[in-house]
PQR file with spaces between the fields and no chain letter, atoms N, CA, C, O and H, PARSE charges and radii, in Angstrom:
ATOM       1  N    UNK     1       0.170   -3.913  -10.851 -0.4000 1.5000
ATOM       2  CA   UNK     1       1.283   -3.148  -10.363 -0.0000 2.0000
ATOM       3  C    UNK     1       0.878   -1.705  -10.133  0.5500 1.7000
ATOM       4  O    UNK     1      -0.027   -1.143  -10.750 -0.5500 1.4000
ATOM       5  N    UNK     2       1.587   -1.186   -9.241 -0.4000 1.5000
ATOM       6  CA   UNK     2       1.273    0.264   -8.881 -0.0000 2.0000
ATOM       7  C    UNK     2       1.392    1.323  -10.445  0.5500 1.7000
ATOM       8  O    UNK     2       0.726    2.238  -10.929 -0.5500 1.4000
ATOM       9  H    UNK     2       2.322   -1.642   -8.740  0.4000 1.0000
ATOM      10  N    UNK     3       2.399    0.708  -10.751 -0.4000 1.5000
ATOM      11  CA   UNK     3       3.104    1.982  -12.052 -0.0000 2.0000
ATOM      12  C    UNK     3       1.902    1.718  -12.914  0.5500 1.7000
ATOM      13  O    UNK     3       1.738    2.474  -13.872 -0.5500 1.4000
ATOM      14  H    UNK     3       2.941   -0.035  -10.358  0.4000 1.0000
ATOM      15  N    UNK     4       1.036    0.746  -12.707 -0.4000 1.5000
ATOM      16  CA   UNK     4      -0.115    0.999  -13.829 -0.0000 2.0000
ATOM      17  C    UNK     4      -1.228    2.155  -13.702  0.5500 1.7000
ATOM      18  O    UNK     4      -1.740    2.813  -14.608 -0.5500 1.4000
ATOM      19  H    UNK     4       1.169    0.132  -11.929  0.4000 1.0000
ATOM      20  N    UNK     5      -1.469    2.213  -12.222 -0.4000 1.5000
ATOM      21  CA   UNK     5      -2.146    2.942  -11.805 -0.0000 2.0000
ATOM      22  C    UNK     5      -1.759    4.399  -12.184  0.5500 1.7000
ATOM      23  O    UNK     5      -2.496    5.243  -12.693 -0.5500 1.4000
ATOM      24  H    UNK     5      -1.053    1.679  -11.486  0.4000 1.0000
ATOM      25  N    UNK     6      -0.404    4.527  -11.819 -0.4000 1.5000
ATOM      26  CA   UNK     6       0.117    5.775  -12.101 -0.0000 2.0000
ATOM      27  C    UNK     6      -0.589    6.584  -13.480  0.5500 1.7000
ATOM      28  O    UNK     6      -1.394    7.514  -13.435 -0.5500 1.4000
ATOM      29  H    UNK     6       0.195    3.841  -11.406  0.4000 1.0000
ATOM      30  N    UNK     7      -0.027    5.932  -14.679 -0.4000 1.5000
ATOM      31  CA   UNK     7      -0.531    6.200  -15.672 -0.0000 2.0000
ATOM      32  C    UNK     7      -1.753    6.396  -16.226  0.5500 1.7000
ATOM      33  O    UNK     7      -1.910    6.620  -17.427 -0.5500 1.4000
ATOM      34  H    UNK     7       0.627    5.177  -14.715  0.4000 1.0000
ATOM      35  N    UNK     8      -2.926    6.301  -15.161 -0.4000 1.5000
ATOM      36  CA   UNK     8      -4.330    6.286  -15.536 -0.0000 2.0000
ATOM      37  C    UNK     8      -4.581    7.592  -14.968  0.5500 1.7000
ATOM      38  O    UNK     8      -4.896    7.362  -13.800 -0.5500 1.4000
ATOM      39  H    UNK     8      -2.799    6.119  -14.186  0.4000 1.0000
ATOM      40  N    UNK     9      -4.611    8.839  -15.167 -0.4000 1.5000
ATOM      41  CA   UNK     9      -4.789    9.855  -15.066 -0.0000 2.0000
ATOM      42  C    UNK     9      -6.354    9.947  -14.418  0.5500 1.7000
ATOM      43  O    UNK     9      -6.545   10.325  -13.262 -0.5500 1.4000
ATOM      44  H    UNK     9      -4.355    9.026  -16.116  0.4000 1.0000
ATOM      45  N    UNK    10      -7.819    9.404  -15.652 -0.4000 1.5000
ATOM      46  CA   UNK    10      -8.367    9.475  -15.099 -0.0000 2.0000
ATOM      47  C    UNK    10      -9.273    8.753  -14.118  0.5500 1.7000
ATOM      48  O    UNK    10     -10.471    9.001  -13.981 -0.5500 1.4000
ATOM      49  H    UNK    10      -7.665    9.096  -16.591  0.4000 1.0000
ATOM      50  N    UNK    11      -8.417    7.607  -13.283 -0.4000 1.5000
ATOM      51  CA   UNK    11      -8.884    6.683  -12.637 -0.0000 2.0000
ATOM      52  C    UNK    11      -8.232    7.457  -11.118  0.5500 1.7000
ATOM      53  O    UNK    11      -8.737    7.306  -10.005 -0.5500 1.4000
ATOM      54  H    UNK    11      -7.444    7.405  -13.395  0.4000 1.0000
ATOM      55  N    UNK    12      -7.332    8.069  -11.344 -0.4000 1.5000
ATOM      56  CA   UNK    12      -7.116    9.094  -10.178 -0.0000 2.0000
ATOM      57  C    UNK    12      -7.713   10.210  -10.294  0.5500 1.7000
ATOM      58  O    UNK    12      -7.206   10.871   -9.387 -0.5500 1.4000
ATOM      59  H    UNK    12      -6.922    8.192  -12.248  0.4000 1.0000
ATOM      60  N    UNK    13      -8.494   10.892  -10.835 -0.4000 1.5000
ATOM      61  CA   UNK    13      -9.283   11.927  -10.806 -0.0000 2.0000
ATOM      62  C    UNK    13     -10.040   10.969  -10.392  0.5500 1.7000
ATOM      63  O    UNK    13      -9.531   10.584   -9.339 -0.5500 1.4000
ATOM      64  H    UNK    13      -8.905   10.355  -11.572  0.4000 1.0000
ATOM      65  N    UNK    14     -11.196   10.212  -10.672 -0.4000 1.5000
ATOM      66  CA   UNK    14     -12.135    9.399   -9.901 -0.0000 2.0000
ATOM      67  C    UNK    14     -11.975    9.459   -8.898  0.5500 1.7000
ATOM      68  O    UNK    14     -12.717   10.091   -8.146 -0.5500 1.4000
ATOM      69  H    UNK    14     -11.609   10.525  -11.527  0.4000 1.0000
ATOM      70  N    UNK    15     -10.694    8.666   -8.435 -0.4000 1.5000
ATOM      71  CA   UNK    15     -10.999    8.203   -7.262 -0.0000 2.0000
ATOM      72  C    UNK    15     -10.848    9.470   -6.079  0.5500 1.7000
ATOM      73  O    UNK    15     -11.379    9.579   -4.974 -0.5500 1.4000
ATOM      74  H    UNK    15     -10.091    8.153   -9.046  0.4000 1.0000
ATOM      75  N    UNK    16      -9.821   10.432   -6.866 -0.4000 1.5000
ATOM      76  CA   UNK    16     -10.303   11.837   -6.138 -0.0000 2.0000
ATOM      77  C    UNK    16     -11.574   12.837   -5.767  0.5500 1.7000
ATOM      78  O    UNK    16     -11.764   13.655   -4.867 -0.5500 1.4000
ATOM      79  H    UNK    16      -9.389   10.343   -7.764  0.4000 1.0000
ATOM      80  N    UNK    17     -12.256   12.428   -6.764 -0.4000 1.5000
ATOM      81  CA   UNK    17     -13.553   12.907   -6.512 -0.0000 2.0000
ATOM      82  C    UNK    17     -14.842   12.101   -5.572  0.5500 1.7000
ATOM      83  O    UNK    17     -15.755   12.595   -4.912 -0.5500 1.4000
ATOM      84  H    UNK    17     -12.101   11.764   -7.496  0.4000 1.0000
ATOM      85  N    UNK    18     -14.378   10.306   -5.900 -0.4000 1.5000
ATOM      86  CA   UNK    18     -14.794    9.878   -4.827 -0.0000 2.0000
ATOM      87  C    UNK    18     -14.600   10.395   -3.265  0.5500 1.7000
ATOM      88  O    UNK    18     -15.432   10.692   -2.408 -0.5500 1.4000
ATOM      89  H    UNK    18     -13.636    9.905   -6.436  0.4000 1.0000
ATOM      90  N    UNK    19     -13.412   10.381   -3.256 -0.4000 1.5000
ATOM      91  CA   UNK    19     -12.637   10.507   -1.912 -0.0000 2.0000
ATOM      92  C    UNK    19     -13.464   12.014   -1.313  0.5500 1.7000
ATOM      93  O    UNK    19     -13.971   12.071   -0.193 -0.5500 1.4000
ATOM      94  H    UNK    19     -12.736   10.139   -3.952  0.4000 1.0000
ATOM      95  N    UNK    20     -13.465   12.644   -1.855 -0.4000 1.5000
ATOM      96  CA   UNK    20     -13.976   14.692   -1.797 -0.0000 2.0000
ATOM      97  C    UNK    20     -15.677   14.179   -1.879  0.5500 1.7000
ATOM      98  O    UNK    20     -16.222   15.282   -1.841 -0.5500 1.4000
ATOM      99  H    UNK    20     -13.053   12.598   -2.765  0.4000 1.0000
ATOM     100  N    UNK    21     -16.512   13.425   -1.945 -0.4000 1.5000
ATOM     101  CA   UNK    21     -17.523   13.217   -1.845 -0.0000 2.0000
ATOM     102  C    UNK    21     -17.680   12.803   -0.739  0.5500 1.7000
ATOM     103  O    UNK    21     -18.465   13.513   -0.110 -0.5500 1.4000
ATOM     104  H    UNK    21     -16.069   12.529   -1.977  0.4000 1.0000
ATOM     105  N    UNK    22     -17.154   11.659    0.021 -0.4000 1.5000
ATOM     106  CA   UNK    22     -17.077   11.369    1.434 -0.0000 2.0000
ATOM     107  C    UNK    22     -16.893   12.165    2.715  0.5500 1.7000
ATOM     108  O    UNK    22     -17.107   11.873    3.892 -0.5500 1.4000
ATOM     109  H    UNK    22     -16.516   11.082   -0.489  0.4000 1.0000
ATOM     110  N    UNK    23     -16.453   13.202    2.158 -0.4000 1.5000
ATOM     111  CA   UNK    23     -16.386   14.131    3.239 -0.0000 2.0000
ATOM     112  C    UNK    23     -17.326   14.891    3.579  0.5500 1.7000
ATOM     113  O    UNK    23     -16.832   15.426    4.571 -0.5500 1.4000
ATOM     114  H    UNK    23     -16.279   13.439    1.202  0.4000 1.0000
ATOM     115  N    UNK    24     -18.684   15.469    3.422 -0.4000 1.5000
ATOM     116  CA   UNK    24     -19.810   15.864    3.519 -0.0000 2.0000
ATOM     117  C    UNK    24     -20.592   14.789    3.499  0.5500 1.7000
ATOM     118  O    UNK    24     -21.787   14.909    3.771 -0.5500 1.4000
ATOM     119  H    UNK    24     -19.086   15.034    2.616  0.4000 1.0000
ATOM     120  N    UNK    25     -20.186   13.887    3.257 -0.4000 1.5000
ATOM     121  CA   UNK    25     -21.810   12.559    3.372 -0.0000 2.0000
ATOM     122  C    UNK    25     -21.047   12.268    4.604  0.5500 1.7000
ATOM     123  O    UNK    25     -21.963   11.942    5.359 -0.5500 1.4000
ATOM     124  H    UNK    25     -19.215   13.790    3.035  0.4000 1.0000
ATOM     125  N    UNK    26     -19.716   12.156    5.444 -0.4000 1.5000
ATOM     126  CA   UNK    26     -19.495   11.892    6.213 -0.0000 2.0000
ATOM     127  C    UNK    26     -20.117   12.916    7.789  0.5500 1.7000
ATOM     128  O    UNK    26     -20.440   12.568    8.925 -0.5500 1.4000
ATOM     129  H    UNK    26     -18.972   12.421    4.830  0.4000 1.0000
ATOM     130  N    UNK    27     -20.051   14.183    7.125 -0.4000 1.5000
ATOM     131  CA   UNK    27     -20.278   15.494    8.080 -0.0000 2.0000
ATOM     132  C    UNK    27     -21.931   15.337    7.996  0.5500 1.7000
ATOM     133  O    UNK    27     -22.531   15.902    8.911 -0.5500 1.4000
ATOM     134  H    UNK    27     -19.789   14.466    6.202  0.4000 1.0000
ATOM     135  N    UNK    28     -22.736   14.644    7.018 -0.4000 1.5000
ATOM     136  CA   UNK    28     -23.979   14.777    7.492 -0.0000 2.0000
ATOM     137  C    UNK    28     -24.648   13.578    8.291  0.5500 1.7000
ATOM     138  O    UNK    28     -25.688   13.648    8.946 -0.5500 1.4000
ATOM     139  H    UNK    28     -22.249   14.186    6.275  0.4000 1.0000
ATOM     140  N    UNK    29     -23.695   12.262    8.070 -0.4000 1.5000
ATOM     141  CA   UNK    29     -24.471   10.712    8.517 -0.0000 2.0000
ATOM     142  C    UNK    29     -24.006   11.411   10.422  0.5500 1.7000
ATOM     143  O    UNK    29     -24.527   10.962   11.443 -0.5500 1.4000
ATOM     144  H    UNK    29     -22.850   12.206    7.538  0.4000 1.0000
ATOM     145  N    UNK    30     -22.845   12.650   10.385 -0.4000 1.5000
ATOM     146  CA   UNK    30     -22.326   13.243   12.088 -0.0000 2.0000
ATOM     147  C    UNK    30     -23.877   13.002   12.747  0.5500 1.7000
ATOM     148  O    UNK    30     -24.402   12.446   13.711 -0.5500 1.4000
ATOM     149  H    UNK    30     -22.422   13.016    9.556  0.4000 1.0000
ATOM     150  N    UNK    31     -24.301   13.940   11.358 -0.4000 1.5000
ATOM     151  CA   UNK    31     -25.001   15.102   11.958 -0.0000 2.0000
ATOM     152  C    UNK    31     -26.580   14.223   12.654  0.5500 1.7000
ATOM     153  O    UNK    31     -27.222   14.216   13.705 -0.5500 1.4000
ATOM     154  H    UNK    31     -23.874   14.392   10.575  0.4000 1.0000
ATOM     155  N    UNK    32     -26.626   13.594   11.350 -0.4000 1.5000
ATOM     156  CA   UNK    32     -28.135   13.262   11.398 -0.0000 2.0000
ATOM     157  C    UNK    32     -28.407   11.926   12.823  0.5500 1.7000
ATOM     158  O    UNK    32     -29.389   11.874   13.562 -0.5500 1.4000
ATOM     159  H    UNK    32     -26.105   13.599   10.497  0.4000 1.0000
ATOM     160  N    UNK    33     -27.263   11.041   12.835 -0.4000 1.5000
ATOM     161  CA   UNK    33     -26.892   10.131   14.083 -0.0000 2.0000
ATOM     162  C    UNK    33     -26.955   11.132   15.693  0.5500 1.7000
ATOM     163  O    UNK    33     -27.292   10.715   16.801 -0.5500 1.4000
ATOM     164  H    UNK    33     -26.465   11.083   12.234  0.4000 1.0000
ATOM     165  N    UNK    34     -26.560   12.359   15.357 -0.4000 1.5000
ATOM     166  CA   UNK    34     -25.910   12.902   16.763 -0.0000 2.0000
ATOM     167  C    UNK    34     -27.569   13.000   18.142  0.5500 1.7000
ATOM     168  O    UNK    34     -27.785   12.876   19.348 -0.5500 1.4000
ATOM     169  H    UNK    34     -26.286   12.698   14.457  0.4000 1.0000
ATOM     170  N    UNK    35     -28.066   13.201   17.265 -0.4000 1.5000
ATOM     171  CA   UNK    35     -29.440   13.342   17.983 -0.0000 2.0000
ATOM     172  C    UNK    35     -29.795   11.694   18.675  0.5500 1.7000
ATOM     173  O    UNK    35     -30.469   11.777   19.702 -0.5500 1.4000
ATOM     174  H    UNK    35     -27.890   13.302   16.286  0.4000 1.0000
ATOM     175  N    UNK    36     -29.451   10.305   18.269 -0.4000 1.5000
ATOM     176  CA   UNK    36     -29.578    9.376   18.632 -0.0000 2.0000
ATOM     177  C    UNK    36     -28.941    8.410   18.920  0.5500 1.7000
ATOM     178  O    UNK    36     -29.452    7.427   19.457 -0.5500 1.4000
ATOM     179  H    UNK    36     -28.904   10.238   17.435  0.4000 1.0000
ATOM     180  N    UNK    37     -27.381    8.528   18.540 -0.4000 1.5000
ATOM     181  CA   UNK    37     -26.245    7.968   19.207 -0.0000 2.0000
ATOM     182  C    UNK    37     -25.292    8.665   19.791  0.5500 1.7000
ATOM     183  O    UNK    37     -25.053    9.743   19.247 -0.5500 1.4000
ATOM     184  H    UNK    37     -26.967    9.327   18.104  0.4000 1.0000
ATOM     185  N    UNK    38     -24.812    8.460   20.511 -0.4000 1.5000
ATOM     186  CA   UNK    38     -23.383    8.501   21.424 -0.0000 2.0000
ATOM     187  C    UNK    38     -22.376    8.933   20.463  0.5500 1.7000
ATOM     188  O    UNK    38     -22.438    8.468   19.325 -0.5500 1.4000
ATOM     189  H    UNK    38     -25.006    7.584   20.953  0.4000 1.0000
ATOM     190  N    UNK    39     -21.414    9.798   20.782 -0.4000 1.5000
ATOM     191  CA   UNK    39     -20.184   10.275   20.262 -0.0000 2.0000
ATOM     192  C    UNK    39     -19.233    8.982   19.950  0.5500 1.7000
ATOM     193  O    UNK    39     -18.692    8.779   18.863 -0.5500 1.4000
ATOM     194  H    UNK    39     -21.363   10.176   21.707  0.4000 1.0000
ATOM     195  N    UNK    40     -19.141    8.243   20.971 -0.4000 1.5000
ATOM     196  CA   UNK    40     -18.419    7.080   21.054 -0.0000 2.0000
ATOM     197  C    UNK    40     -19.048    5.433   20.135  0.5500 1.7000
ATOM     198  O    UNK    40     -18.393    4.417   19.898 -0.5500 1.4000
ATOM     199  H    UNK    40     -19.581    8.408   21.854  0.4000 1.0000
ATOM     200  N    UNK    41     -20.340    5.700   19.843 -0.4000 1.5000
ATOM     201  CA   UNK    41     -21.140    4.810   19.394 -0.0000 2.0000
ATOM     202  C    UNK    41     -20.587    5.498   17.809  0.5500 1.7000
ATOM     203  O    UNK    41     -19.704    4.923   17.172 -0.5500 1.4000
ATOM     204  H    UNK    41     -20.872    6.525   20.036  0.4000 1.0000
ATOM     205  N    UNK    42     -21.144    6.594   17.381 -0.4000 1.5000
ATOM     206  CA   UNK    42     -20.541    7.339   16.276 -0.0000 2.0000
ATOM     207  C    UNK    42     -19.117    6.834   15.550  0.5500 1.7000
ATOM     208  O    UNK    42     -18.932    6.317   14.448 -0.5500 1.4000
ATOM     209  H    UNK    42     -21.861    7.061   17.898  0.4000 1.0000
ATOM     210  N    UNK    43     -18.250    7.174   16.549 -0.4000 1.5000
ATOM     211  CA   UNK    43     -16.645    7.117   15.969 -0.0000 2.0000
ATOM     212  C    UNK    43     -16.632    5.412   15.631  0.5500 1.7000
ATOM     213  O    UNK    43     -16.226    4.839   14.620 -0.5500 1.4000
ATOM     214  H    UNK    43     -18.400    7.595   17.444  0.4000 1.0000
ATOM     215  N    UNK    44     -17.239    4.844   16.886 -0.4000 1.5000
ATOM     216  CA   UNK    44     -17.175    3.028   15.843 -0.0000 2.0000
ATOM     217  C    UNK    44     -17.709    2.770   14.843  0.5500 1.7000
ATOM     218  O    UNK    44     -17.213    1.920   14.103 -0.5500 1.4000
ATOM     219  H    UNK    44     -17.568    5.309   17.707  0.4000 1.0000
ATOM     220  N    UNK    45     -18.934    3.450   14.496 -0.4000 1.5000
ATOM     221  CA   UNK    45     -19.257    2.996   13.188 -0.0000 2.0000
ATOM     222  C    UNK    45     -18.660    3.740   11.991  0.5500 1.7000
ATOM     223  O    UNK    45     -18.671    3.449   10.795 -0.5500 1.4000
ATOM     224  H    UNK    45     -19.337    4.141   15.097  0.4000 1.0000
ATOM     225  N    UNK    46     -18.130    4.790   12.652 -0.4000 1.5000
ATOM     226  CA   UNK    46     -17.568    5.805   11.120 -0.0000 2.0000
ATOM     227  C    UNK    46     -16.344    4.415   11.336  0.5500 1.7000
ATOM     228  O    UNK    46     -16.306    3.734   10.311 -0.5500 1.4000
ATOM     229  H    UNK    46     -18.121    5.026   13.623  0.4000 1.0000
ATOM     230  N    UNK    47     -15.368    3.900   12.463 -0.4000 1.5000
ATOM     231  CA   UNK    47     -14.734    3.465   11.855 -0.0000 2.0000
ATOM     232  C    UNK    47     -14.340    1.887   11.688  0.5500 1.7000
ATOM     233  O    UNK    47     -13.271    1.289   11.567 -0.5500 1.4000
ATOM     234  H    UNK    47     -15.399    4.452   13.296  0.4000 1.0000
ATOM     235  N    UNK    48     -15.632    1.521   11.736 -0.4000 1.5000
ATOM     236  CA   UNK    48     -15.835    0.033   11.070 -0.0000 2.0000
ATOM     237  C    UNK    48     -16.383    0.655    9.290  0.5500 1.7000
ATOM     238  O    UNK    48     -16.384   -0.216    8.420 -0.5500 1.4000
ATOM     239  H    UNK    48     -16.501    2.006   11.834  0.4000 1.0000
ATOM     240  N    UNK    49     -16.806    2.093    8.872 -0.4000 1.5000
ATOM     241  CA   UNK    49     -17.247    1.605    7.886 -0.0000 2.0000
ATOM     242  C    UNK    49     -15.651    2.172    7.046  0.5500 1.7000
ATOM     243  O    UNK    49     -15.516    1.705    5.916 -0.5500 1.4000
ATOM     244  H    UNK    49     -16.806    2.800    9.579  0.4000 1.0000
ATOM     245  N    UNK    50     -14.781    2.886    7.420 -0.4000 1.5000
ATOM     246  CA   UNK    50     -13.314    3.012    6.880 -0.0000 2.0000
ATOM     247  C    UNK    50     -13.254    1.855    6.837  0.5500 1.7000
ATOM     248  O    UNK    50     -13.429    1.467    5.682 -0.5500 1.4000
ATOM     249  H    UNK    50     -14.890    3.265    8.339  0.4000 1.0000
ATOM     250  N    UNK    51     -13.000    0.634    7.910 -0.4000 1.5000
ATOM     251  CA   UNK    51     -12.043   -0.169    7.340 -0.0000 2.0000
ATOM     252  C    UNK    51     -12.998   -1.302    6.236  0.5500 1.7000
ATOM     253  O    UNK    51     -12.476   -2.251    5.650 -0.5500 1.4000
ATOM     254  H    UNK    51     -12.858    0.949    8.848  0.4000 1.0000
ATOM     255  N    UNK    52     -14.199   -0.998    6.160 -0.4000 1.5000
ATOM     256  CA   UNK    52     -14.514   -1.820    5.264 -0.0000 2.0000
ATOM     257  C    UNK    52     -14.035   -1.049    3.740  0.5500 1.7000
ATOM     258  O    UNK    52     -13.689   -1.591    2.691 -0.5500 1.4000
ATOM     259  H    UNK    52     -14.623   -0.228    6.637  0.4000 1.0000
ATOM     260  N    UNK    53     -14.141    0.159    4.016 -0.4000 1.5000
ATOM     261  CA   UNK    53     -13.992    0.727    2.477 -0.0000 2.0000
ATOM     262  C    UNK    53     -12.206    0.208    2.312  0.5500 1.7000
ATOM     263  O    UNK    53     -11.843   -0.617    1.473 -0.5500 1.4000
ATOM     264  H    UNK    53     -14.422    0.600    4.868  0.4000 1.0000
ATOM     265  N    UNK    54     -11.402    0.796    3.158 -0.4000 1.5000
ATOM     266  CA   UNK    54     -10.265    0.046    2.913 -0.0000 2.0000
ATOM     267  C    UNK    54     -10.108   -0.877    2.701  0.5500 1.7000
ATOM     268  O    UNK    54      -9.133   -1.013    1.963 -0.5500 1.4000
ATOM     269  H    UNK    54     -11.696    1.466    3.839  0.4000 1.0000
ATOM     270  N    UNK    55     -10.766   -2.095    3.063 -0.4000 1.5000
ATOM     271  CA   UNK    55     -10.298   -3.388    2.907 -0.0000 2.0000
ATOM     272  C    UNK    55     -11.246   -3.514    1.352  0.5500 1.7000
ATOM     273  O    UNK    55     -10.400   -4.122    0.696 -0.5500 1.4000
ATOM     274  H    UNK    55     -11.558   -1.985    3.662  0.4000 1.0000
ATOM     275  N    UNK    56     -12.090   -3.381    0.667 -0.4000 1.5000
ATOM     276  CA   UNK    56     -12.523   -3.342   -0.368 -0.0000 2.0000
ATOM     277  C    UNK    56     -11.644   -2.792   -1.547  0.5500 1.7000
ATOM     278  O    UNK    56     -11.522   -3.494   -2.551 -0.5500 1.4000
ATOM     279  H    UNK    56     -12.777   -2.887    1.200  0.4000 1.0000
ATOM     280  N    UNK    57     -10.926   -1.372   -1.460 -0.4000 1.5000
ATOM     281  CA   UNK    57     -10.140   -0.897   -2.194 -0.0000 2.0000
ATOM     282  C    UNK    57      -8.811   -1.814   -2.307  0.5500 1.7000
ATOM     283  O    UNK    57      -8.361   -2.324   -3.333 -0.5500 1.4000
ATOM     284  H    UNK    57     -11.026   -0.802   -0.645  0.4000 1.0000
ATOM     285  N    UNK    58      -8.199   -1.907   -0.739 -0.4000 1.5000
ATOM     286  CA   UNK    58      -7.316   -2.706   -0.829 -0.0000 2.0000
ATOM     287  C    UNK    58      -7.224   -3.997   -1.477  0.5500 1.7000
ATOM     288  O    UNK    58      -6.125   -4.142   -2.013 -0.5500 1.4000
ATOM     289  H    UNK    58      -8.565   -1.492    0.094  0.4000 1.0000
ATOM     290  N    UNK    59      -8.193   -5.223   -1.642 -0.4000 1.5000
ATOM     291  CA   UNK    59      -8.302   -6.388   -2.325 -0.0000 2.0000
ATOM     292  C    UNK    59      -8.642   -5.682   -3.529  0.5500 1.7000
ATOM     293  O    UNK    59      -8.211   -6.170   -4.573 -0.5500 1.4000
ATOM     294  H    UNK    59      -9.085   -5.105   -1.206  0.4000 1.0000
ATOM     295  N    UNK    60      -9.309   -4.661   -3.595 -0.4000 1.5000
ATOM     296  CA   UNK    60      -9.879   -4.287   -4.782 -0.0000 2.0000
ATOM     297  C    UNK    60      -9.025   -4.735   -6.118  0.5500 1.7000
ATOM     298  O    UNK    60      -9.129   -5.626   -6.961 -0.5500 1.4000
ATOM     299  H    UNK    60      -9.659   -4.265   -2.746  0.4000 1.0000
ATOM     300  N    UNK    61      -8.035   -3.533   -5.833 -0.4000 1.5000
ATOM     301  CA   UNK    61      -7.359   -2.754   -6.569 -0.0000 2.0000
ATOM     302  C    UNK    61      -6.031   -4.149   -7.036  0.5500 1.7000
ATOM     303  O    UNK    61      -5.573   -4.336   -8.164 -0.5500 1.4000
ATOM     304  H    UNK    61      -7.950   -2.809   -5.148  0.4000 1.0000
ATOM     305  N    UNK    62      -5.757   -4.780   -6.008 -0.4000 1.5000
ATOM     306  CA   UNK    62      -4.832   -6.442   -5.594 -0.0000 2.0000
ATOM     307  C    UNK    62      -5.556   -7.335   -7.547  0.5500 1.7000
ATOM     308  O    UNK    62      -4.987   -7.876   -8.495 -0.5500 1.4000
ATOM     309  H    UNK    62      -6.129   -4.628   -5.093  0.4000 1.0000
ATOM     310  N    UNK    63      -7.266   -6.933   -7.149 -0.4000 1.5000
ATOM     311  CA   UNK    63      -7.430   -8.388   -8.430 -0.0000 2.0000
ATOM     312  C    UNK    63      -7.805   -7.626   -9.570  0.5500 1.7000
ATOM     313  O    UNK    63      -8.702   -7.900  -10.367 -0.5500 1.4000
ATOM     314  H    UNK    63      -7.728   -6.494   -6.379  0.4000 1.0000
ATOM     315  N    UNK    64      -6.815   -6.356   -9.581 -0.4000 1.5000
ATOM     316  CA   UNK    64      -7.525   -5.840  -11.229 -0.0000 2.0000
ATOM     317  C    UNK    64      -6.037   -5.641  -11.741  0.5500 1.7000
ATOM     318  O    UNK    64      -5.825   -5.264  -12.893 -0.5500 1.4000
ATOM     319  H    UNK    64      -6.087   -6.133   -8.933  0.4000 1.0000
């Protein structure tokens, strides 16, 4: 249930700090790709790899 989650204080700091880590590994996989893929080649893989992380969290979080 959600309200469990609530109460885990530090399983939401985690996952906040996960989340704030992705954002510079995201600004550098930009960076280091830009020299050899496409802008448009780029945005599909940033967002095939969201929905895998979503769909991981999402079942994730479903069987705990």
């Amino acid at each position: 249930m959600m309200t469990e989650w609530i109460q885990r204080p530090f399983v939401a700091l985690a996952l906040l700090a996960v989340g704030m880590a992705f954002i510079p590994l995201n600004d550098a996989f930009i960076k280091l790709m830009s020299g050899h893929l496409s802008l448009a080649q780029i945005s599909v893989i940033r967002g095939i790899m969201s929905l895998a992380i979503l769909a991981f969290v999402s079942t994730g979080f479903r069987s705990m």
